[in-house]
Coordinates of C-alpha atoms and ligand atoms in Angstrom, one line a residue:
M1 CA -99.2 46.9 -272.8
S2 CA -102.5 48.7 -272.2
F3 CA -104.4 48.7 -268.9
K4 CA -107.4 50.5 -267.4
I5 CA -107.0 51.8 -263.9
A6 CA -109.9 53.3 -261.9
V7 CA -108.7 56.0 -259.5
L8 CA -110.9 56.8 -256.5
P9 CA -109.0 59.4 -254.4
G10 CA -111.7 59.8 -251.7
D11 CA -111.4 62.3 -248.9
G12 CA -108.9 64.2 -246.7
I13 CA -105.4 63.4 -247.7
G14 CA -106.7 60.7 -250.1
P15 CA -106.5 62.9 -253.2
E16 CA -103.1 64.3 -252.2
V17 CA -101.4 60.9 -251.9
T18 CA -103.3 59.3 -254.7
E19 CA -102.0 62.0 -257.1
E20 CA -98.4 61.1 -256.2
A21 CA -99.1 57.3 -256.7
Q22 CA -100.6 58.1 -260.1
K23 CA -97.5 60.1 -261.0
A24 CA -95.4 57.1 -260.2
L25 CA -97.5 54.9 -262.5
V26 CA -97.3 57.4 -265.3
A27 CA -93.5 57.4 -264.9
V28 CA -93.5 53.5 -265.0
A29 CA -95.6 53.6 -268.2
G30 CA -93.1 56.0 -269.8
R31 CA -90.1 54.0 -268.7
F32 CA -91.4 50.6 -269.7
G33 CA -93.5 51.5 -272.7
H34 CA -97.0 50.7 -271.2
S35 CA -100.2 52.6 -271.6
F36 CA -102.3 53.2 -268.5
E37 CA -105.8 54.7 -269.0
F38 CA -106.8 56.4 -265.7
T39 CA -110.5 57.1 -265.0
R40 CA -111.4 59.0 -261.9
G41 CA -114.4 58.4 -259.7
L42 CA -115.7 59.9 -256.5
A43 CA -115.9 57.8 -253.3
G44 CA -116.7 58.3 -249.7
G45 CA -117.7 61.7 -248.3
A46 CA -116.8 63.4 -251.6
A47 CA -119.3 61.2 -253.4
L48 CA -121.9 61.6 -250.7
D49 CA -121.7 65.4 -251.1
A50 CA -121.7 65.5 -254.9
Q51 CA -123.8 62.4 -255.8
G52 CA -125.8 61.5 -252.6
S53 CA -124.2 58.1 -252.3
P54 CA -120.8 56.9 -251.0
L55 CA -120.3 54.9 -254.2
T56 CA -122.7 55.2 -257.1
D57 CA -123.6 52.4 -259.5
E58 CA -121.6 54.2 -262.2
T59 CA -118.5 54.3 -260.1
L60 CA -118.9 50.6 -259.2
A61 CA -119.3 49.7 -262.9
L62 CA -116.1 51.7 -263.7
C63 CA -114.3 49.6 -261.1
Q64 CA -115.7 46.4 -262.5
Q65 CA -114.6 47.3 -266.0
S66 CA -111.1 48.2 -264.9
D67 CA -108.0 46.1 -264.5
A68 CA -107.3 47.5 -261.1
I69 CA -108.5 50.2 -258.6
L70 CA -106.3 52.8 -257.0
F71 CA -108.0 54.0 -253.8
G72 CA -107.1 56.9 -251.5
A73 CA -108.9 57.0 -248.2
V74 CA -112.5 57.9 -247.1
G75 CA -114.1 59.6 -244.1
G76 CA -113.8 62.7 -241.9
P77 CA -115.5 64.6 -239.2
K78 CA -117.9 66.3 -241.7
W79 CA -119.6 63.0 -242.3
D80 CA -119.5 61.7 -238.7
N81 CA -123.1 62.4 -237.8
P82 CA -124.4 59.2 -236.0
Q83 CA -128.0 60.1 -237.0
V84 CA -127.2 59.7 -240.7
D85 CA -127.2 56.1 -242.1
L86 CA -125.1 56.8 -245.2
R87 CA -121.4 56.8 -244.3
P88 CA -118.2 57.3 -246.4
E89 CA -116.7 53.9 -245.5
Q90 CA -119.7 52.2 -247.1
A91 CA -117.9 52.9 -250.4
L92 CA -115.2 50.4 -249.4
F93 CA -117.7 47.9 -248.0
R94 CA -119.6 47.9 -251.3
L95 CA -116.5 47.5 -253.4
R96 CA -115.3 44.6 -251.2
K97 CA -118.6 42.9 -251.2
T98 CA -119.5 43.3 -254.9
L99 CA -116.0 42.5 -256.2
D100 CA -115.6 39.7 -253.6
L101 CA -112.3 41.1 -252.5
F102 CA -111.7 38.4 -249.9
A103 CA -107.9 38.5 -249.6
N104 CA -106.3 41.5 -247.9
L105 CA -102.5 41.6 -248.2
R106 CA -100.5 43.9 -246.1
P107 CA -96.7 43.8 -246.6
V108 CA -94.8 45.2 -243.7
R109 CA -91.1 46.1 -244.2
A110 CA -88.9 47.8 -241.7
F111 CA -86.8 50.2 -243.7
P112 CA -83.3 50.1 -242.0
M113 CA -82.8 53.9 -242.2
L114 CA -86.1 54.4 -240.4
S115 CA -85.7 51.9 -237.6
E116 CA -85.4 54.6 -235.0
K117 CA -89.0 55.7 -235.9
S118 CA -90.4 52.4 -234.6
P119 CA -91.3 52.3 -230.9
L120 CA -89.5 48.9 -230.8
R121 CA -85.8 48.6 -230.4
P122 CA -83.9 48.8 -233.8
E123 CA -82.3 45.4 -233.3
I124 CA -85.8 43.8 -233.0
V125 CA -87.4 45.4 -236.1
R126 CA -84.3 45.4 -238.4
G127 CA -84.8 43.0 -241.2
S128 CA -88.5 42.5 -240.7
D129 CA -90.2 41.6 -244.0
I130 CA -93.7 40.1 -243.5
I131 CA -96.9 39.8 -245.6
I132 CA -100.0 39.5 -243.4
V133 CA -102.9 37.9 -245.4
R134 CA -106.2 38.7 -243.8
E135 CA -109.5 37.0 -244.8
L136 CA -111.7 40.0 -245.5
A137 CA -115.1 38.7 -246.6
G138 CA -116.2 36.3 -243.8
G139 CA -115.8 35.4 -240.1
L140 CA -117.0 37.4 -237.1
Y141 CA -117.8 40.6 -238.9
F142 CA -120.3 38.9 -241.2
G143 CA -121.6 35.7 -239.5
Q144 CA -125.2 35.4 -238.5
P145 CA -126.9 35.7 -236.1
K146 CA -125.6 39.2 -235.4
K147 CA -128.0 41.0 -233.2
R148 CA -128.7 42.8 -229.9
W149 CA -131.9 42.3 -227.8
E150 CA -133.5 42.9 -224.4
T151 CA -134.1 40.0 -222.0
E152 CA -135.6 39.9 -218.5
E153 CA -132.0 39.8 -217.1
G154 CA -130.8 42.8 -219.2
R155 CA -129.4 43.6 -222.6
R156 CA -127.6 40.9 -224.7
A157 CA -125.8 40.9 -228.0
V158 CA -124.3 38.2 -230.2
D159 CA -121.8 38.0 -233.1
T160 CA -121.1 34.8 -234.9
M161 CA -117.7 33.5 -236.1
D162 CA -118.6 31.5 -239.1
Y163 CA -116.2 30.0 -241.7
S164 CA -116.8 27.4 -244.4
D165 CA -114.0 25.2 -245.6
R166 CA -114.1 26.9 -249.0
E167 CA -113.5 30.3 -247.5
I168 CA -110.6 29.0 -245.4
A169 CA -109.0 27.1 -248.3
R170 CA -109.1 30.0 -250.7
I171 CA -107.3 32.4 -248.3
V172 CA -104.7 29.9 -247.2
R173 CA -104.0 29.2 -250.9
V174 CA -103.4 32.9 -251.4
A175 CA -100.8 32.8 -248.5
C176 CA -99.1 29.7 -249.9
E177 CA -98.9 31.2 -253.4
L178 CA -97.2 34.3 -251.9
A179 CA -94.8 32.3 -249.9
R180 CA -93.8 30.3 -252.9
R181 CA -92.5 33.6 -254.4
R182 CA -90.8 34.6 -251.2
R183 CA -89.1 32.6 -248.4
K184 CA -91.6 29.7 -248.5
G185 CA -92.9 30.0 -244.9
V186 CA -96.5 30.4 -243.9
V187 CA -97.8 30.7 -240.3
S188 CA -101.5 30.2 -240.0
V189 CA -102.9 32.0 -236.9
D190 CA -106.0 30.9 -235.1
K191 CA -107.6 30.3 -231.7
F192 CA -107.6 26.5 -232.0
N193 CA -107.8 25.9 -228.3
A194 CA -111.0 28.0 -227.7
L195 CA -112.9 28.2 -231.0
I196 CA -114.6 25.5 -233.0
S197 CA -114.3 27.7 -236.2
S198 CA -110.5 27.8 -235.5
R199 CA -110.4 24.0 -235.3
L200 CA -111.9 23.8 -238.8
W201 CA -109.5 26.6 -239.9
R202 CA -106.5 24.7 -238.7
Q203 CA -107.7 21.4 -240.3
V204 CA -108.3 23.0 -243.7
A205 CA -105.1 25.1 -243.5
T206 CA -103.2 21.8 -242.9
E207 CA -104.9 20.2 -245.9
V208 CA -104.2 23.1 -248.2
G209 CA -100.6 23.2 -246.9
Q210 CA -100.2 19.6 -248.0
E211 CA -100.9 20.7 -251.6
Y212 CA -97.8 23.0 -251.4
T213 CA -95.0 20.7 -250.7
D214 CA -92.4 23.5 -251.3
V215 CA -94.0 25.7 -248.6
E216 CA -93.6 25.1 -244.9
L217 CA -96.9 25.8 -243.2
S218 CA -97.1 25.9 -239.4
H219 CA -99.7 27.1 -236.9
M220 CA -99.7 29.6 -234.0
L221 CA -102.3 30.7 -231.5
A222 CA -103.4 34.3 -231.9
D223 CA -102.3 35.3 -228.4
T224 CA -98.8 33.9 -228.9
F225 CA -98.6 35.5 -232.3
S226 CA -99.5 38.9 -231.1
M227 CA -96.5 38.8 -228.7
Q228 CA -94.1 37.2 -231.2
L229 CA -95.0 39.8 -233.8
V230 CA -93.4 42.5 -231.7
T231 CA -90.7 40.5 -230.0
N232 CA -89.4 38.3 -232.9
P233 CA -90.8 39.8 -236.2
T234 CA -88.0 38.6 -238.3
A235 CA -89.2 35.0 -237.7
F236 CA -92.2 35.5 -240.1
D237 CA -92.5 35.4 -243.8
V238 CA -96.2 35.1 -244.7
V239 CA -98.9 35.1 -242.0
V240 CA -102.5 34.1 -242.8
T241 CA -105.4 34.6 -240.5
G242 CA -109.2 35.3 -240.2
N243 CA -110.9 38.6 -240.5
V244 CA -111.0 39.8 -236.9
F245 CA -107.5 38.6 -235.9
G246 CA -106.2 40.0 -239.2
D247 CA -107.8 43.4 -238.4
I248 CA -105.9 43.6 -235.1
F249 CA -102.6 42.2 -236.3
T250 CA -102.3 44.3 -239.4
D251 CA -102.5 47.4 -237.3
E252 CA -100.1 46.0 -234.7
S253 CA -97.6 45.3 -237.5
A254 CA -97.6 49.0 -238.4
V255 CA -95.3 49.6 -235.4
L256 CA -92.5 47.7 -237.2
A257 CA -92.4 50.2 -240.1
G258 CA -92.7 53.3 -237.8
S259 CA -95.4 55.3 -239.6
M260 CA -98.8 54.7 -241.1
G261 CA -97.6 56.7 -244.0
L262 CA -95.4 53.9 -245.2
L263 CA -97.7 50.9 -245.4
P264 CA -99.5 49.8 -248.6
S265 CA -102.2 47.2 -249.0
A266 CA -103.9 45.1 -251.6
S267 CA -107.4 43.5 -251.6
L268 CA -107.7 40.8 -254.2
C269 CA -110.6 38.7 -255.5
G270 CA -108.4 35.7 -256.4
L271 CA -104.9 34.2 -256.2
P272 CA -101.9 36.6 -256.4
T273 CA -100.8 35.0 -259.6
G274 CA -101.4 36.3 -263.2
R275 CA -103.8 39.2 -263.4
T276 CA -106.3 39.5 -260.5
L277 CA -108.7 42.4 -260.1
G278 CA -107.7 44.2 -256.9
L279 CA -108.1 47.4 -254.9
Y280 CA -104.9 49.1 -253.8
E281 CA -104.9 51.6 -250.9
P282 CA -102.6 52.9 -248.2
I283 CA -103.5 51.5 -244.8
H284 CA -104.0 54.9 -243.3
G285 CA -107.2 56.9 -243.3
S286 CA -108.0 60.3 -244.5
A287 CA -106.0 62.1 -241.8
P288 CA -108.3 65.2 -241.8
T289 CA -106.1 67.2 -239.4
I290 CA -103.3 67.4 -241.9
A291 CA -105.4 67.4 -245.1
G292 CA -104.7 70.3 -247.6
Q293 CA -101.3 71.2 -246.0
G294 CA -99.2 69.3 -248.5
I295 CA -97.4 67.4 -245.7
A296 CA -98.9 63.9 -245.9
N297 CA -96.5 61.1 -246.6
P298 CA -97.4 59.7 -250.1
L299 CA -95.1 56.6 -249.9
A300 CA -97.9 54.2 -248.6
A301 CA -100.0 55.2 -251.7
I302 CA -97.0 55.0 -254.0
L303 CA -96.1 51.5 -252.6
S304 CA -99.7 50.5 -253.1
A305 CA -99.3 51.4 -256.8
A306 CA -96.3 49.0 -256.8
L307 CA -98.6 46.2 -255.5
L308 CA -101.1 47.1 -258.2
L309 CA -98.5 46.5 -260.9
R310 CA -97.5 43.2 -259.2
Y311 CA -100.8 41.6 -258.5
S312 CA -103.3 43.1 -261.0
L313 CA -101.1 43.8 -264.0
D314 CA -98.5 41.0 -263.5
L315 CA -95.7 43.5 -264.0
E316 CA -93.2 42.4 -261.4
T317 CA -90.1 44.3 -262.8
E318 CA -92.1 47.5 -262.8
A319 CA -93.4 46.9 -259.3
Q320 CA -89.9 46.4 -258.1
A321 CA -88.8 49.5 -259.9
I322 CA -91.2 51.6 -257.7
E323 CA -90.1 49.8 -254.5
D324 CA -86.4 50.4 -255.4
A325 CA -87.1 54.1 -256.1
V326 CA -88.8 54.5 -252.7
Q327 CA -85.9 52.9 -251.0
A328 CA -83.4 55.1 -252.9
V329 CA -85.3 58.3 -251.9
L330 CA -85.3 57.2 -248.3
E331 CA -81.6 56.4 -248.5
S332 CA -80.9 59.9 -249.9
G333 CA -82.2 61.2 -246.6
H334 CA -85.5 62.8 -247.8
R335 CA -88.4 62.6 -245.3
T336 CA -91.9 63.8 -244.9
V337 CA -92.7 65.2 -241.4
D338 CA -94.1 61.9 -240.0
I339 CA -90.8 60.1 -240.6
L340 CA -88.4 63.0 -240.1
T341 CA -85.1 62.0 -238.3
E342 CA -82.1 64.0 -237.2
G343 CA -80.0 65.1 -240.1
S344 CA -82.6 64.3 -242.8
T345 CA -84.1 66.7 -245.3
K346 CA -87.8 67.6 -244.8
V347 CA -90.0 67.5 -247.9
G348 CA -93.7 67.8 -248.6
T349 CA -96.1 65.4 -250.3
K350 CA -95.5 66.6 -253.8
E351 CA -91.7 66.9 -253.5
M352 CA -91.6 63.3 -252.2
G353 CA -93.6 62.1 -255.2
D354 CA -91.3 64.1 -257.5
L355 CA -88.2 62.5 -255.9
V356 CA -89.7 59.0 -256.5
V357 CA -90.5 59.8 -260.1
E358 CA -86.9 61.2 -260.6
K359 CA -85.4 58.0 -259.3
L360 CA -87.8 55.9 -261.4
L361 CA -86.7 57.8 -264.5
S362 CA -83.0 57.9 -263.7
Ligands
NAD401 P1 -105.7 58.1 -240.0 O1 -104.9 56.9 -240.5 O2 -106.3 59.0 -240.9 O3 -104.7 59.0 -239.1 C1 -104.0 58.5 -237.9 C2 -102.8 59.3 -237.6 O4 -101.8 59.1 -238.6 C3 -103.0 60.8 -237.7 O5 -102.2 61.5 -236.8 C4 -102.6 61.2 -239.1 O6 -102.3 62.6 -239.2 C5 -101.4 60.3 -239.3 N1 -101.3 59.9 -240.7 C6 -102.1 59.1 -241.4 N2 -101.7 59.0 -242.7 C7 -100.6 59.7 -242.8 C8 -99.7 60.1 -243.9 N3 -99.9 59.5 -245.1 N4 -98.7 60.9 -243.7 C9 -98.5 61.5 -242.4 N5 -99.3 61.2 -241.4 C10 -100.4 60.3 -241.6 O7 -106.7 57.5 -238.9 P2 -107.9 58.3 -238.1 O8 -107.4 59.6 -237.6 O9 -108.3 57.3 -237.1 O10 -109.1 58.4 -239.1 C11 -109.3 59.6 -239.9 C12 -110.5 59.3 -240.8 O11 -110.1 58.3 -241.7 C13 -111.7 58.8 -240.1 O12 -112.9 59.4 -240.7 C14 -111.7 57.3 -240.4 O13 -113.0 56.7 -240.4 C15 -111.0 57.3 -241.8 N6 -110.4 56.0 -242.1 C16 -110.5 55.6 -243.4 C17 -109.8 54.5 -243.8 C18 -109.9 54.0 -245.2 O14 -110.3 54.8 -246.0 N7 -109.5 52.8 -245.5 C19 -109.0 53.8 -242.9 C20 -108.9 54.2 -241.6 C21 -109.6 55.4 -241.2

């Protein structure tokens, strides 16, 4: 089959790790007889420098005309001037908004051979396999009013947590569809006891849950969940939550895996069934302090390519092949510096990518 993939490597280590993810996709195309047409575009600081905009209309059009977007990372100290309005991360915001990428999926797996890299005890993280589904387009980050003003008593500011039943229903459906293909459990996380928007969230989540009789949907308060995530992570299958809670929990969940360099993500504009346009990126940033040294871990980017195959191209076997190859490379004891353990073999970014390709083609 033939697919168009937009590749936006971005800044810092973005281009280094994206290169390895693209290599894995090329290997998949060769092994399974597909044809992937990759078209590159600039994003973030690289686009600001070369084109005066973090994401030009042309690059946006390229993404809209593609089957999927492979994204690296954007940002870095060079573009951190607070006096300048145009910022690298606006590339991501524009893509999310224009393409309505409302569903952010972050799978978190604790690889058994890396459990000592987690700050949590191995017996706690071992066996963790969760997908956190974060609502990405609404809630506290976008609700109006959102402003700051002066009063006679001093300065004030307000943000608004605003959700419609439509926004809640569509993200809970994403979680239920995912659970259907996994262990059939969804935990919906809210602050039902304190927030009116959470009461609507819980009501709508319950209604949607009733449409999925094969899925067990339960509810948990955000404060309880934040503790359970690090004390009893194996209890969770799919977790669905709003934008601000999801922002916090997805980062908290990174401690289960042990390194930022291992976690992929997908942002989708529809259900994770069939072929849905999506943006695929490692959860980490541009890591400017290690950029250009060839030491960044490319596995998060490579695992993002697996998600791209699964959710945008509907190629499950091919996605699984990448995930198996990553697992096999880790089992063979090869490690980038961020996941180095005693007795393992240190490799760089490119070597790690080569090893994954080798396993894919063997
Ligand atoms: P970061 O994720 O770039 O780095 C955090 C730490 O993890 C650093 O020590 C880094 O060296 C390490 N690290 C990250 N990825 C790694 C990898 N693949 N292999 C090995 N080590 C890795 O976060 P930060 O330092 O807070 O931010 C750096 C820049 O990235 C900032 O400009 C920030 O705005 C940007 N950022 C971009 C995104 C994105 O593009 N989605 C996300 C987060 C941060």
